[in-house]
XYZ file of C-alpha atoms in Angstrom:
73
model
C 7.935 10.163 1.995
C 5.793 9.803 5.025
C 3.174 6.986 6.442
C 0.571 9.863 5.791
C 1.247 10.707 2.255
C 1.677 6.703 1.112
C -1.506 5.762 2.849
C -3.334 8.870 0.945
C -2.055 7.775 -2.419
C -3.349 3.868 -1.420
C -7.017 5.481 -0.025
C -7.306 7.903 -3.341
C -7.243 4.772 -5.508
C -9.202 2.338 -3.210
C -11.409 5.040 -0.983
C -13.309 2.431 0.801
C -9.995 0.327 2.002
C -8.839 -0.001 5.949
C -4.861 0.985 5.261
C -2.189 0.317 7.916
C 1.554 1.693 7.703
C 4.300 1.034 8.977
C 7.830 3.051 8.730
C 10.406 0.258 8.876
C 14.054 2.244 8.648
C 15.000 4.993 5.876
C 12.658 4.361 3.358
C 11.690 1.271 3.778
C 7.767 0.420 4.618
C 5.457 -1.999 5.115
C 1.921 -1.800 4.854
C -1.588 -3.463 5.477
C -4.527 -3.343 3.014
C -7.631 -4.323 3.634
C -10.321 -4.166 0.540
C -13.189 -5.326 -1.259
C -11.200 -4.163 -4.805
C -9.034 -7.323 -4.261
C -12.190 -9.946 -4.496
C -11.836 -12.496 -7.351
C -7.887 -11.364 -7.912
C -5.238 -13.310 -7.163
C -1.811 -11.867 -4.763
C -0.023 -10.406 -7.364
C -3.030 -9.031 -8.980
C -3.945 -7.598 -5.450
C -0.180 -5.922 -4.694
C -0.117 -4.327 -8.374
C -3.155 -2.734 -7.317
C -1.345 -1.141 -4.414
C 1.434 -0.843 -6.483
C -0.199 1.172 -9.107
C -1.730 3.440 -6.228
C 1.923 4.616 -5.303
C 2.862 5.189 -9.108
C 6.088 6.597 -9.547
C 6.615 6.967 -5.573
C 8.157 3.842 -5.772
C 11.015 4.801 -7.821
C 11.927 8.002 -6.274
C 10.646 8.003 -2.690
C 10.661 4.652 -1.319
C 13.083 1.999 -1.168
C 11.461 -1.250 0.132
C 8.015 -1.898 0.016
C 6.272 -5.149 1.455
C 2.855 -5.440 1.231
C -0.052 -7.663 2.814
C -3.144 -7.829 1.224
C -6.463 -9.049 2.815
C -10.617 -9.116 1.626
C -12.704 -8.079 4.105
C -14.666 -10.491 5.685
């Protein structure tokens, strides 16, 4: 899977988000969201948003996955 094609999935389910990726090694990412969808959730509410966004990516396509969530300001 490529930076392009995660940070497509994350925009489709959040349009209106500021998305940053990084390609770590292999499959491994990391990647920077930046959204008004997270306001009033907590972290893990937040990353199971992003989560959710990648669906079954995560299983087949992508090995690590760290995430940072922010609320615009």
């Amino acid at each position: 899977m490529k930076e392009n094609e995660i940070k497509y999935l994350i925009k489709q389910a959040m349009p209106n988000s500021y998305v940053k990726i990084k390609h770590l090694h292999d499959d491994n990412y990391s990647c920077y969201v930046e959204s008004s969808a997270f306001e009033g959730k907590s972290l893990v509410q937040q990353h199971q948003i992003v989560y959710n966004a990648l669906g079954k990516s995560l299983d087949k396509d992508i090995h690590a996955f760290s995430i940072q969530t922010a609320i615009p300001k």
